[in-house]
mmCIF file of C-alpha atoms in Angstrom:
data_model
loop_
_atom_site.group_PDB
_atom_site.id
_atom_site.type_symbol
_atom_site.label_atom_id
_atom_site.label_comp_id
_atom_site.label_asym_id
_atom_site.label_seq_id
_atom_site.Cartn_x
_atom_site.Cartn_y
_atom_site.Cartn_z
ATOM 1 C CA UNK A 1 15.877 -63.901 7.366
ATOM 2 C CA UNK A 2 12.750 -64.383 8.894
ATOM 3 C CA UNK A 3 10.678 -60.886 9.443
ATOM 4 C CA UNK A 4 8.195 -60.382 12.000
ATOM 5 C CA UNK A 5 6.263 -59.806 9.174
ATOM 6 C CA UNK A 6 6.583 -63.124 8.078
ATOM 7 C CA UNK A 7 5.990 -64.608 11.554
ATOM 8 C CA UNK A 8 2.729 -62.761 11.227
ATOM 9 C CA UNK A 9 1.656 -63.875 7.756
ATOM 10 C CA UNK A 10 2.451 -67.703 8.764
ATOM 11 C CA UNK A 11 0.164 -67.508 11.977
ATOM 12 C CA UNK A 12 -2.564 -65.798 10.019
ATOM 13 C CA UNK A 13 -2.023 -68.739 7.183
ATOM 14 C CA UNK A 14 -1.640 -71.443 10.139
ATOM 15 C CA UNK A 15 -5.424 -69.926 11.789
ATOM 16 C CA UNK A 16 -6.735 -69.947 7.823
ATOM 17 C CA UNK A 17 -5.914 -73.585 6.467
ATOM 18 C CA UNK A 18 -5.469 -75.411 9.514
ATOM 19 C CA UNK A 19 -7.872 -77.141 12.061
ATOM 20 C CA UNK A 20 -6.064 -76.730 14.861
ATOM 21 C CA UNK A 21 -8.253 -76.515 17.404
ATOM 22 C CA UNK A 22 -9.041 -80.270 16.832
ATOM 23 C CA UNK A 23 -5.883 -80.985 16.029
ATOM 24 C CA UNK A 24 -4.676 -84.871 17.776
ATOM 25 C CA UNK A 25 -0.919 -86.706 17.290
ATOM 26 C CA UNK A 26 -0.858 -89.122 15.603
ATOM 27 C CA UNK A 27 -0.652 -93.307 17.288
ATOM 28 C CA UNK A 28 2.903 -93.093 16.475
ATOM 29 C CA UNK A 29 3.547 -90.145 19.201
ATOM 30 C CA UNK A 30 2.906 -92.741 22.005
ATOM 31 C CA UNK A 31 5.231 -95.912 20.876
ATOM 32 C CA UNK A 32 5.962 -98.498 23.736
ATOM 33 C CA UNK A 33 9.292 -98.447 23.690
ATOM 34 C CA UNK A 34 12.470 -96.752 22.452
ATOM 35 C CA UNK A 35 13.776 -99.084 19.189
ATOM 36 C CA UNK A 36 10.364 -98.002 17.591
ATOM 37 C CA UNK A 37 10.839 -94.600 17.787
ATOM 38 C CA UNK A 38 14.575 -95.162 16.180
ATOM 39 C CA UNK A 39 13.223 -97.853 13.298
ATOM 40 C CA UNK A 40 9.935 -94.715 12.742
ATOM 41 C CA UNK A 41 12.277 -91.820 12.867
ATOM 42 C CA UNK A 42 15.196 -93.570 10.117
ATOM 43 C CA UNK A 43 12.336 -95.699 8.182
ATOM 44 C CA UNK A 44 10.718 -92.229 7.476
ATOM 45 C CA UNK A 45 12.716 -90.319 5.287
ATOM 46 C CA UNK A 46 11.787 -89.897 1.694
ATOM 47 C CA UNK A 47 9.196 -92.073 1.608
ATOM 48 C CA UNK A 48 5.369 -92.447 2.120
ATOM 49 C CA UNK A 49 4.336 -92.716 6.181
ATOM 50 C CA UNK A 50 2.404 -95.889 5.034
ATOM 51 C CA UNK A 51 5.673 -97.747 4.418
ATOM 52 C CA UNK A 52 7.187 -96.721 7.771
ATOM 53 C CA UNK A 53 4.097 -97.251 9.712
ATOM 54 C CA UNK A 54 4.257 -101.022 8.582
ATOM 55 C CA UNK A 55 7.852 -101.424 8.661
ATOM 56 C CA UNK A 56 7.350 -100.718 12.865
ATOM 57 C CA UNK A 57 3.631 -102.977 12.844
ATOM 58 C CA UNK A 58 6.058 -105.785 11.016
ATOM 59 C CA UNK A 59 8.650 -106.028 13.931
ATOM 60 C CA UNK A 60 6.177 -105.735 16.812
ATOM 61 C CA UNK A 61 3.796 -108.655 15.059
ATOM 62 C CA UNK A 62 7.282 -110.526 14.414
ATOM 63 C CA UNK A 63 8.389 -110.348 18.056
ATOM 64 C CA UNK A 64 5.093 -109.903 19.984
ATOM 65 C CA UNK A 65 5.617 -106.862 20.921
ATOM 66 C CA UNK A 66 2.814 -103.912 22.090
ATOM 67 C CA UNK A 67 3.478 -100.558 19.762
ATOM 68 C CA UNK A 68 0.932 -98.043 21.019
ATOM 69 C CA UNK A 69 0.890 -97.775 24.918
ATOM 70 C CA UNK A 70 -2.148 -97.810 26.761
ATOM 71 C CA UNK A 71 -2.240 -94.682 28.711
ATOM 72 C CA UNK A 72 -0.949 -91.830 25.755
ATOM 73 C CA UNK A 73 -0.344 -89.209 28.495
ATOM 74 C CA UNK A 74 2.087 -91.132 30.701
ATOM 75 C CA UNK A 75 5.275 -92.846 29.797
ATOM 76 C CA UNK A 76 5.030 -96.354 30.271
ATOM 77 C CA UNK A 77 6.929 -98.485 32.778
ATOM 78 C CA UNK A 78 10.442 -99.856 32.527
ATOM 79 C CA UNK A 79 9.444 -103.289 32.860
ATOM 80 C CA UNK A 80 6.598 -103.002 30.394
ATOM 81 C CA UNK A 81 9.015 -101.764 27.115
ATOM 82 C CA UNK A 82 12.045 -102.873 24.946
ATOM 83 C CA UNK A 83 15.226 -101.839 26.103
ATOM 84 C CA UNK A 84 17.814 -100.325 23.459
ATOM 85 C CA UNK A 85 20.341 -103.140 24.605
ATOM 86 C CA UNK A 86 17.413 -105.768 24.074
ATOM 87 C CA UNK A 87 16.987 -104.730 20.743
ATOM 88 C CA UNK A 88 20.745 -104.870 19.828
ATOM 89 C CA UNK A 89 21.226 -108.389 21.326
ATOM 90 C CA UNK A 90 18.287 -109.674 19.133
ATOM 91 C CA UNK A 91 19.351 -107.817 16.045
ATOM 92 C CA UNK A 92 23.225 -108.723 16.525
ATOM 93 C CA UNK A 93 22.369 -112.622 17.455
ATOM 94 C CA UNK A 94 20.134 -113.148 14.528
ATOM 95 C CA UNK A 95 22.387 -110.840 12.026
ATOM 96 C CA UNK A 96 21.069 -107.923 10.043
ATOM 97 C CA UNK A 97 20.211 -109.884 7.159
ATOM 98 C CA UNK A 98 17.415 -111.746 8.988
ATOM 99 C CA UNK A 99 16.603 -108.237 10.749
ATOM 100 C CA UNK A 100 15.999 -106.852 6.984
ATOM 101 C CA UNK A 101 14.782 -109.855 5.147
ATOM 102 C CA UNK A 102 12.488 -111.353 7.378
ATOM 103 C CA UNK A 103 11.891 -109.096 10.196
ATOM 104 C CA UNK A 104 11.113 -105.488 8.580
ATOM 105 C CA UNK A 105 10.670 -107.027 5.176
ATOM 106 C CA UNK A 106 12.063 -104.055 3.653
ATOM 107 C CA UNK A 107 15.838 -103.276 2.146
ATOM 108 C CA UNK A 108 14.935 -99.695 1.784
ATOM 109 C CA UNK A 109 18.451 -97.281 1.775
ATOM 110 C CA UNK A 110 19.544 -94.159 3.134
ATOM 111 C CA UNK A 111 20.409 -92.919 0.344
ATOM 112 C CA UNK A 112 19.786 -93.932 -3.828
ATOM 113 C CA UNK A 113 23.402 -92.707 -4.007
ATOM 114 C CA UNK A 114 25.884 -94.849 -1.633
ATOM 115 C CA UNK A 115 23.669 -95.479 0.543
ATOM 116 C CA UNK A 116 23.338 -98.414 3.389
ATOM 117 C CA UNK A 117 20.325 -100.039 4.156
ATOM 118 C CA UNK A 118 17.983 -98.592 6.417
ATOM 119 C CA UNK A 119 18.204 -101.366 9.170
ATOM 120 C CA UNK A 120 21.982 -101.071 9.244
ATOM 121 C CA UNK A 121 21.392 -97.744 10.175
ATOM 122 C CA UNK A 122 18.606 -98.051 12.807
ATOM 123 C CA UNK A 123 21.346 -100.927 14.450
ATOM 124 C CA UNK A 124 23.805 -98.414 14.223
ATOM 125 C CA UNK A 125 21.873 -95.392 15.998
ATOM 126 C CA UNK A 126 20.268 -97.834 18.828
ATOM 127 C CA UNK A 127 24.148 -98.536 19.586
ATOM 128 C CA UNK A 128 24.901 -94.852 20.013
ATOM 129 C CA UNK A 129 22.073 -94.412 22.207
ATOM 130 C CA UNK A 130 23.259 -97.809 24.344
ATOM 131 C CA UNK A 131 26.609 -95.958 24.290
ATOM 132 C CA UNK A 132 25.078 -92.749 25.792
ATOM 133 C CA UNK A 133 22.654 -95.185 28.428
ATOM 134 C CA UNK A 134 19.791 -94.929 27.165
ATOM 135 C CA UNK A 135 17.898 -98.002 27.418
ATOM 136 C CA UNK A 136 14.249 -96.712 27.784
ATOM 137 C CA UNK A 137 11.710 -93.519 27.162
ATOM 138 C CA UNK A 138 12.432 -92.323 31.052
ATOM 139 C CA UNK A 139 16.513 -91.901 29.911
ATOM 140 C CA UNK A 140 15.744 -89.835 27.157
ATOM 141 C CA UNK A 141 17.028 -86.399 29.188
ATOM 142 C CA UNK A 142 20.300 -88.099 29.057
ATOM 143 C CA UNK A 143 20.878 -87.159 25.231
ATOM 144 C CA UNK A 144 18.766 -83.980 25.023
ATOM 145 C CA UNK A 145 20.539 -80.790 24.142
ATOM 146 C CA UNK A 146 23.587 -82.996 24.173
ATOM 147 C CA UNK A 147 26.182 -81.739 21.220
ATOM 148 C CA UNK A 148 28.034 -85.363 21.212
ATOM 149 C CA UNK A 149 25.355 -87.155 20.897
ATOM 150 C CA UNK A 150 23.811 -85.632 18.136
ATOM 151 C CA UNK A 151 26.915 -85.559 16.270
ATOM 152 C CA UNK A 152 27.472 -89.038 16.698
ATOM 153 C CA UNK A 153 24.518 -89.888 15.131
ATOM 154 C CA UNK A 154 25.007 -87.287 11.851
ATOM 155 C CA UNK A 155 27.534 -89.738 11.410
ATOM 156 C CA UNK A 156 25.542 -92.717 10.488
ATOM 157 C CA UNK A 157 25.466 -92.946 6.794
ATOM 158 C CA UNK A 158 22.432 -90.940 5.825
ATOM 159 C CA UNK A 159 21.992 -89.242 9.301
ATOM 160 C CA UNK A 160 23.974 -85.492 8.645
ATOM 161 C CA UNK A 161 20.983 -83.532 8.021
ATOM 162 C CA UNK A 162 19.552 -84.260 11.361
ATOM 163 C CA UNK A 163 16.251 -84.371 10.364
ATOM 164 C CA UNK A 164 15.728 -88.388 11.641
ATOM 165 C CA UNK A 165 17.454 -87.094 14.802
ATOM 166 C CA UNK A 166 14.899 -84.316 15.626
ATOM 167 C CA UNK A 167 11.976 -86.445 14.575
ATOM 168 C CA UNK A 168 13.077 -89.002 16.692
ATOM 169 C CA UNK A 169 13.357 -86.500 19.773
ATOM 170 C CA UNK A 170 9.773 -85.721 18.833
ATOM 171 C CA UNK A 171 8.733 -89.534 18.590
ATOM 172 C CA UNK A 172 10.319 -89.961 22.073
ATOM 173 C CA UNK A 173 8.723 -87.219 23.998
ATOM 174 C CA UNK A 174 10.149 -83.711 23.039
ATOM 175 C CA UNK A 175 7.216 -81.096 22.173
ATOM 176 C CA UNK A 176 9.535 -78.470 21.642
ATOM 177 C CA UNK A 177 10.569 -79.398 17.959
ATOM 178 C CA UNK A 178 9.863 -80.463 14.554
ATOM 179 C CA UNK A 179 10.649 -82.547 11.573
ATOM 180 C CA UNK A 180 11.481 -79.678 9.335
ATOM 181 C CA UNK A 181 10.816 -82.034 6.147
ATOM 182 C CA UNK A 182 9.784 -81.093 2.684
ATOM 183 C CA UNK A 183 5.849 -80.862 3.528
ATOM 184 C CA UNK A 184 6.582 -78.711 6.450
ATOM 185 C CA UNK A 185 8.709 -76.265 3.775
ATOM 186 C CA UNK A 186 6.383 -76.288 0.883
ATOM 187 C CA UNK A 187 3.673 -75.449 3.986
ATOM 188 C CA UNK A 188 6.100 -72.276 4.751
ATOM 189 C CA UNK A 189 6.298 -71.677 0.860
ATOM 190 C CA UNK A 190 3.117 -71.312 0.541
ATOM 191 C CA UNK A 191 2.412 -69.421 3.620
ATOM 192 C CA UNK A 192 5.107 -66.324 3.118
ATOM 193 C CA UNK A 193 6.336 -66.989 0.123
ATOM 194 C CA UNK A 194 9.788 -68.239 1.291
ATOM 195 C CA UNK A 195 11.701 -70.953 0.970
ATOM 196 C CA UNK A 196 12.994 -71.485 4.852
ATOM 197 C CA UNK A 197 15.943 -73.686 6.089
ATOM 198 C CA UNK A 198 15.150 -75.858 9.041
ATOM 199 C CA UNK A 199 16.219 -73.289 11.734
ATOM 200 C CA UNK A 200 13.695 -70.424 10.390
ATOM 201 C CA UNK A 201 11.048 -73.737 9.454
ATOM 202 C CA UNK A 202 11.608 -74.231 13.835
ATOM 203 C CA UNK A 203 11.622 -70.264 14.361
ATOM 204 C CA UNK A 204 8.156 -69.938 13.139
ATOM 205 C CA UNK A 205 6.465 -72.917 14.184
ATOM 206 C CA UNK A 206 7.579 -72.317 17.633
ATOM 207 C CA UNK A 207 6.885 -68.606 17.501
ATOM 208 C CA UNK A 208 3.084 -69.216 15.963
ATOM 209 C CA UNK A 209 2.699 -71.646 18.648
ATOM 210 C CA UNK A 210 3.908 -68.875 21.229
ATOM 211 C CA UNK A 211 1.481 -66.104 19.898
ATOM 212 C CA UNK A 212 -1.773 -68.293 19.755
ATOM 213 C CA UNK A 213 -1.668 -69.891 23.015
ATOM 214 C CA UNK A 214 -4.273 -68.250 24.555
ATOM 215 C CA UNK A 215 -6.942 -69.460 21.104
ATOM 216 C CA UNK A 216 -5.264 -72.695 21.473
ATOM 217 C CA UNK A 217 -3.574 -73.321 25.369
ATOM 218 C CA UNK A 218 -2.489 -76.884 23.474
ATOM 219 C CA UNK A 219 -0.670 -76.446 20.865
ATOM 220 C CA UNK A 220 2.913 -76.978 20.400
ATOM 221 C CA UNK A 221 5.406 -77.358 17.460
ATOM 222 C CA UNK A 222 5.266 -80.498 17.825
ATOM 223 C CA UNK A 223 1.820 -80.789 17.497
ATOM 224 C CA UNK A 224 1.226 -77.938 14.785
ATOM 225 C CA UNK A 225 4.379 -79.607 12.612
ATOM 226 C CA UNK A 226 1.814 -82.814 12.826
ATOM 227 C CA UNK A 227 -1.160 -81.128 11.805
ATOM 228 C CA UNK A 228 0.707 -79.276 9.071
ATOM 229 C CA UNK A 229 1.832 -82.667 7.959
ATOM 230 C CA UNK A 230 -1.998 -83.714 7.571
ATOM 231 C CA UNK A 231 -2.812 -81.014 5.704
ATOM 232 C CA UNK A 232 -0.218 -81.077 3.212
ATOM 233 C CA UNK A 233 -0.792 -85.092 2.843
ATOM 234 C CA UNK A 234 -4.674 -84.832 2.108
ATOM 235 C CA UNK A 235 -4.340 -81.859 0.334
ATOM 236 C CA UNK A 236 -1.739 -84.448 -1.910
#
């Protein structure tokens, strides 16, 4: 259970260690288009950012594709990004052993333990979003707060925690949430002395967020999950 206490002791912790008056997303907050946010979000888990961030450079070199939009504070045009069906002709048409082998260059898994590869997955969720219509960034409301959805995807091999799904929500837009990973828990850890679950690890990043607003009229989970992240990277 998380205290008020607690919520207390975090903020204080979050004012002490962090910078967050300075505090910037990172180039991977403003992708181009939707498939990057879905090959980030699934490439991410369990391994080192640097991996994922080239894993997305690799397919936008391969195809010629922009991966940072120009203007960071508006979403970018239709015409201008990939569309989810787009990415699912080109991955179906050249099969997903090119798509691994020589597009990504990388057979990471889901899992050590019966596992699929990663890019089977990524095909699989970019389907579930096609099924729901959403081809681009401005149909994103389409699939948010939407119970179906979101169990659909827990049931791509690899997918039931829900952690890629919430990251990718974050990826695509959403400020209101966080990637309640293992750097944002040993952060909490150390900060109250309690090991949190991902619903209290989203209860008091949003609350901390709510109670320094007026210090810091920008911050938002999203962005305090991201400079949390930093933190617990340099500090190694």
């Amino acid at each position: 259970m998380i205290t008020e206490m607690d919520k207390i002791q975090f903020k204080d912790f979050c004012s002490r260690v962090l910078d967050i008056n300075n505090a910037v997303l990172g180039d991977e907050y403003s992708y181009q288009s939707l498939p990057l946010c879905v090959i980030d979000s699934v490439y991410s888990i369990g391994v080192k950012y640097e991996g994922t961030r080239n894993t997305v450079m690799k397919y936008c070199n391969h195809y010629g594709l922009t991966r940072i939009k120009p203007n960071k504070d508006a979403i970018p045009l239709i015409e201008s990004q990939e569309s989810t069906a787009r990415f699912i002709e080109k991955t179906e048409s050249e099969g997903i052993g090119f798509f691994t082998d020589t597009v990504l260059r990388n057979r990471q898994r889901t899992s050590s333990r019966n596992g699929i590869l990663k890019s089977d997955a990524v095909l699989q969720f970019a389907k579930i979003l096609y099924q729901y219509n959403v081809n681009y960034l401005q149909d994103m409301h389409l699939v948010i707060c939407d119970t179906g959805f979101e169990n659909d995807i827990r049931q791509i091999p690899g997918q039931r925690s829900g952690i890629s799904l919430k990251y990718f929500f974050m990826l695509a837009g959403d400020e209101s949430l966080i990637k309640p990973d293992r750097w944002i828990k040993k952060f909490i850890k150390d900060a109250i002395g309690k090991v949190a679950n991902d619903q209290k690890a989203q209860i008091l990043l949003s609350s901390t967020c709510e109670t320094i607003t007026i210090q810091y009229p920008n911050v938002t989970p999203r962005l305090l999950d991201h400079e949390i992240w930093n933190y617990q990277r340099n500090k190694g």
